[in-house]
Tab-separated table of C-alpha atoms and ligand atoms in Angstrom:
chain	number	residue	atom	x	y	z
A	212	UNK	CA	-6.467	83.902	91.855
A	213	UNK	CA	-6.866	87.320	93.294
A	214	UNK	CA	-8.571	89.671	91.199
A	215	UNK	CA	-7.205	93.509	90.720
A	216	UNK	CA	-10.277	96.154	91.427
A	217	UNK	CA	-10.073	99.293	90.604
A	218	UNK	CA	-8.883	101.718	92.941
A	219	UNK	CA	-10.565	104.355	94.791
A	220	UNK	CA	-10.052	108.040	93.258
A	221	UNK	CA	-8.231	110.095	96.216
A	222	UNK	CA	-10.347	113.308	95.026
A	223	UNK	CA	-13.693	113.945	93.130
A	224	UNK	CA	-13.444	113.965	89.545
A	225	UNK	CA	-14.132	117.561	89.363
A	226	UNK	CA	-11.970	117.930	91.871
A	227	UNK	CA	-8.525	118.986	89.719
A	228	UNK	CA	-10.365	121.844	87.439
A	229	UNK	CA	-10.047	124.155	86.104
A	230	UNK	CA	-6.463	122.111	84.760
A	231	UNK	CA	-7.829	118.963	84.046
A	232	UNK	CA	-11.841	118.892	83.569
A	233	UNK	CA	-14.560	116.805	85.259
A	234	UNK	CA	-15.424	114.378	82.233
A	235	UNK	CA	-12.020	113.791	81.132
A	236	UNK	CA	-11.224	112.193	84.894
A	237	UNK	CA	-14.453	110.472	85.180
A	238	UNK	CA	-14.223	108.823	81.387
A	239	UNK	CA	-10.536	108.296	82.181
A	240	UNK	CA	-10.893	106.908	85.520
A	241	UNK	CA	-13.927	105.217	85.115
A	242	UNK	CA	-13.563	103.741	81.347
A	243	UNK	CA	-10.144	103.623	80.690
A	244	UNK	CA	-8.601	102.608	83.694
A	245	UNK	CA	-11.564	100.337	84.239
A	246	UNK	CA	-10.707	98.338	81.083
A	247	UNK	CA	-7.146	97.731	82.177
A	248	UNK	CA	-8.230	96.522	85.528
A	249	UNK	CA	-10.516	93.801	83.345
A	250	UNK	CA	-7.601	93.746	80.750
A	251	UNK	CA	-4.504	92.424	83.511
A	252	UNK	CA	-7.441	89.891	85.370
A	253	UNK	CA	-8.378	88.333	81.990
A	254	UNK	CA	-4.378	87.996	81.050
A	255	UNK	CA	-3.683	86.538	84.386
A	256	UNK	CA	-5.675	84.012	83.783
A	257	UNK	CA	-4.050	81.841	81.208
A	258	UNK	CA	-0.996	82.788	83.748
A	259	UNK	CA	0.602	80.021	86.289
A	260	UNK	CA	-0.233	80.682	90.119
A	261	UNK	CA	2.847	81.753	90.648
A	262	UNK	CA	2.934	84.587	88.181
A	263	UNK	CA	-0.753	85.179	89.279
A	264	UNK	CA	-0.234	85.453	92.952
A	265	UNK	CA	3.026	87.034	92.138
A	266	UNK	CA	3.152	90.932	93.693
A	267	UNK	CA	2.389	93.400	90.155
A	268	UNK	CA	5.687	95.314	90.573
A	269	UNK	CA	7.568	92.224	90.360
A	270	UNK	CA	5.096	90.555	87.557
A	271	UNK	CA	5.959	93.654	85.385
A	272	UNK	CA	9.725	93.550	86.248
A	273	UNK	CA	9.673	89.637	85.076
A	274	UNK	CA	7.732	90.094	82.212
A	275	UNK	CA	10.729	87.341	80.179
A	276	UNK	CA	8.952	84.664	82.773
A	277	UNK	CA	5.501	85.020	81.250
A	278	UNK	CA	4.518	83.181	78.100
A	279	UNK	CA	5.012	85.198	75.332
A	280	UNK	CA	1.432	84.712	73.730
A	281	UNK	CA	0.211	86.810	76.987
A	282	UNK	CA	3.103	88.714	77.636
A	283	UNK	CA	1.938	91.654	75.419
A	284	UNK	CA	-1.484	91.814	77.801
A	285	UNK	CA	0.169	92.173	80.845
A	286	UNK	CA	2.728	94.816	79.629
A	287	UNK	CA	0.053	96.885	78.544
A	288	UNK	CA	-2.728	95.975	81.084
A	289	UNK	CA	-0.881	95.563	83.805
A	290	UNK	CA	1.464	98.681	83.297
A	291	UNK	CA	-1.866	100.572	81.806
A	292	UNK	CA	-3.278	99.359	85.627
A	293	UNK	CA	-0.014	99.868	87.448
A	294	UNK	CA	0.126	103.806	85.986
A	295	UNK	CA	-2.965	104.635	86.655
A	296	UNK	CA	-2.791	104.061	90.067
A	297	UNK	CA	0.479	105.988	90.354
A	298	UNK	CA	-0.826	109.049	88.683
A	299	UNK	CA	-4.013	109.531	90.110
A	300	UNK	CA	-1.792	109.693	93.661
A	301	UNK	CA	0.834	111.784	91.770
A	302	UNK	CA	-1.979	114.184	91.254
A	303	UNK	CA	-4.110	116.591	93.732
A	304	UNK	CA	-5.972	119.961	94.000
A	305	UNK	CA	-4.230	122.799	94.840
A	306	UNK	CA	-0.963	120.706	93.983
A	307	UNK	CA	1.793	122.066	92.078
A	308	UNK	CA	4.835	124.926	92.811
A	309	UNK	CA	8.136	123.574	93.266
A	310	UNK	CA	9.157	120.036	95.385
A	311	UNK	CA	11.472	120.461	98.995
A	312	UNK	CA	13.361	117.958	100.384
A	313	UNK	CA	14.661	114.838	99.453
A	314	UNK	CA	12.926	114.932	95.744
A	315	UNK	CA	14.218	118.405	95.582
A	316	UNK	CA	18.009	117.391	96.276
A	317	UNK	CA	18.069	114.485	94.011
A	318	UNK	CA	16.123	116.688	90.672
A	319	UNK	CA	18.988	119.840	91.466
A	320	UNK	CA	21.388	116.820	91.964
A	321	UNK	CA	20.927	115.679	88.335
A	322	UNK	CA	18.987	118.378	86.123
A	323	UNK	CA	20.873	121.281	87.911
A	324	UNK	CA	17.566	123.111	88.964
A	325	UNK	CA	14.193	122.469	88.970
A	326	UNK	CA	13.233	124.663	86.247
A	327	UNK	CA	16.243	122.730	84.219
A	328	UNK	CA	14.255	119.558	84.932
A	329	UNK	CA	10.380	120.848	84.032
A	330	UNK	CA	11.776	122.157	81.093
A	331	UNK	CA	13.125	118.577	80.132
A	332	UNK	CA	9.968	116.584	81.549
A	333	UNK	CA	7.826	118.951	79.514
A	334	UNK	CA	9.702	119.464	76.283
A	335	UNK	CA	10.549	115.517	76.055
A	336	UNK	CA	6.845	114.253	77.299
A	337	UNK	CA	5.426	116.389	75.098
A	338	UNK	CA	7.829	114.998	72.268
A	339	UNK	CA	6.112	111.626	72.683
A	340	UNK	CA	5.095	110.058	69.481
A	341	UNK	CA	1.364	108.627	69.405
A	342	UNK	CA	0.537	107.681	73.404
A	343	UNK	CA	2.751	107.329	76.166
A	344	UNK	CA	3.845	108.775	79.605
A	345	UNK	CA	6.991	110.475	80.859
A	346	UNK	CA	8.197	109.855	84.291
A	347	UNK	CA	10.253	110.874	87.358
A	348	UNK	CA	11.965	108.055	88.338
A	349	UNK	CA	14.603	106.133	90.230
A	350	UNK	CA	17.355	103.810	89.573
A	351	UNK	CA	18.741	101.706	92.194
A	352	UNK	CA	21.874	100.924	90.453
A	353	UNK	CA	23.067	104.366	90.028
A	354	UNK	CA	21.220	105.239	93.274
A	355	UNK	CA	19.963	108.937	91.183
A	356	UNK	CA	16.668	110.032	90.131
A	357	UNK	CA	16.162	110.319	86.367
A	358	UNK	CA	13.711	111.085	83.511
A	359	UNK	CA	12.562	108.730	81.156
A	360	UNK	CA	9.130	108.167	78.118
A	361	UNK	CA	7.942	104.999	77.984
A	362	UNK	CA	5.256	104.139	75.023
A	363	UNK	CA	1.820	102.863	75.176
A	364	UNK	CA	1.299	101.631	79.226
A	365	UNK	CA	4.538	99.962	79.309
A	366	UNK	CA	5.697	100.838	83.157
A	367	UNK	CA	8.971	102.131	84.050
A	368	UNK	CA	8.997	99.067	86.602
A	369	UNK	CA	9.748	96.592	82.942
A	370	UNK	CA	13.519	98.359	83.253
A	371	UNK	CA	13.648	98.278	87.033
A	372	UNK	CA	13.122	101.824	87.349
A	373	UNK	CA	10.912	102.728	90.245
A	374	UNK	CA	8.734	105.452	89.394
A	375	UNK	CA	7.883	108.725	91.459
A	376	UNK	CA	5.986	111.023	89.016
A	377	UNK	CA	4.183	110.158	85.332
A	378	UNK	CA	2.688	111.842	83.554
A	379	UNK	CA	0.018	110.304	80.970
A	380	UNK	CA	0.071	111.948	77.320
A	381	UNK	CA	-2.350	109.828	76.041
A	382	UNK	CA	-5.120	111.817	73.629
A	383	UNK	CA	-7.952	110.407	76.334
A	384	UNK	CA	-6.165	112.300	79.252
A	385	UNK	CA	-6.357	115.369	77.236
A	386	UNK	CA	-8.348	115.816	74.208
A	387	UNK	CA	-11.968	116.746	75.442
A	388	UNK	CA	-10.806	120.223	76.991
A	389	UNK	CA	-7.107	120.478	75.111
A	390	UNK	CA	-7.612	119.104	71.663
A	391	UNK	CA	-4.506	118.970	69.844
A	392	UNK	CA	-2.941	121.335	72.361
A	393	UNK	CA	-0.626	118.172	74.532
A	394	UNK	CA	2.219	121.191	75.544
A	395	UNK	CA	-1.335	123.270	77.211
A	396	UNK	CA	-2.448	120.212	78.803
A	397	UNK	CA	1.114	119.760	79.907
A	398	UNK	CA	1.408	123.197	81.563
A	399	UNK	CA	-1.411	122.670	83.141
A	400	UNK	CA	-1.034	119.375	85.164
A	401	UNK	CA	2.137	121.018	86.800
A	402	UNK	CA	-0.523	122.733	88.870
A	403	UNK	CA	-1.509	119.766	89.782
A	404	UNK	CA	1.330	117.732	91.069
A	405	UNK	CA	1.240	116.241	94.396
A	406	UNK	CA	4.802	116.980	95.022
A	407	UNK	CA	4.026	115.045	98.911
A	408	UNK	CA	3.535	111.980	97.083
A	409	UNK	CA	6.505	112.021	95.070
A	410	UNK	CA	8.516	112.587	98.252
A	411	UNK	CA	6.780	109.908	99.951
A	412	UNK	CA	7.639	107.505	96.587
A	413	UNK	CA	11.139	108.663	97.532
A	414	UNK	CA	11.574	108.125	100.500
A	415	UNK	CA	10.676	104.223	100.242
A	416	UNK	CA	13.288	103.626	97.366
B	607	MN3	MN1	-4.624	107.108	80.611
């Protein structure tokens, strides 16, 4: 059975401030994400091969083929795992302003304007009750970008979305420099989005 490592940080942990500080990335990257890394390897293993050697974006949009006594572990490890990976990417210095191309087209195409559809992500992410994430993302079937909260580390991939930009609400992304203040923490990662990456998410839908 393979086993999922954790994945390199693009940038240094510092490397995001003043928005998001050097300790919250390094406890976040290096504890939390850590411990759903060890969280999906230890739930794959009661798995069958298949499901083990099966690709993560399809294990977490077939979650009704895994046992049910394990299925909660590799919802939340796997998607906890799966997100983490996603949003580190989704995130870079100097980052932020307002997305071109494609991604542009298909946010004016259903929010009306950009500032329609930061209002929205921000408002409704930041509406979250207890931990979560609110994402970008797209739906094949109706071939359109849309926003969606999921709870806990439950990944957009469970409901066949494919997601392009998440953002993790979560008290541990926050709470050493923000406190209680999710909306500043919110305001803040904007400046931070790798808008590149979302583009690049797009175009391989
Ligand atoms: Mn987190």
């Amino acid at each position: 059975m393979a086993k999922y490592e954790l994945p390199k940080l693009p940038y240094a942990y510092e490397a995001l401030e003043p928005h998001i500080d050097a300790k919250t990335m390094e406890i976040h990257y290096s504890k939390h994400h850590q411990a759903y890394t060890n969280g999906l390897n230890t739930a794959l293993e009661s798995l069958s091969s298949e499901l083990q050697n099966m690709e993560l974006t399809k294990l977490l949009s077939s979650l009704d083929k895994v046992t049910e006594n394990v299925r909660g572990a590799v919802n939340f490890h796997g998607g906890g795992y799966d997100n983490h990976t996603l949003f580190w990417n989704n995130m870079k210095p100097n980052g932020g302003g307002t997305p071109g191309g494609k991604v542009a087209d298909a946010i004016n195409s259903v929010f009306g304007n950009f500032d329609a559809f930061k209002e929205k992500f921000s408002k409704d992410t930041g509406a979250i009750q207890g931990s979560g994430w609110g994402w970008l993302a797209y739906n094949s079937q109706s071939k359109k970008v849309e926003f969606t909260t999921m709870p806990n580390q439950t990944s957009p991939k469970t409901k066949g979305l494919i997601p392009l930009l998440g953002l993790d609400v979560w008290e541990h992304a926050y709470y050493l420099k923000y406190q209680n203040k999710r909306p500043d923490y919110i305001v803040a990662w904007w400046n931070v989005v790798n808008w590149d990456e979302v583009e690049n998410r797009l175009s391989k839908v």
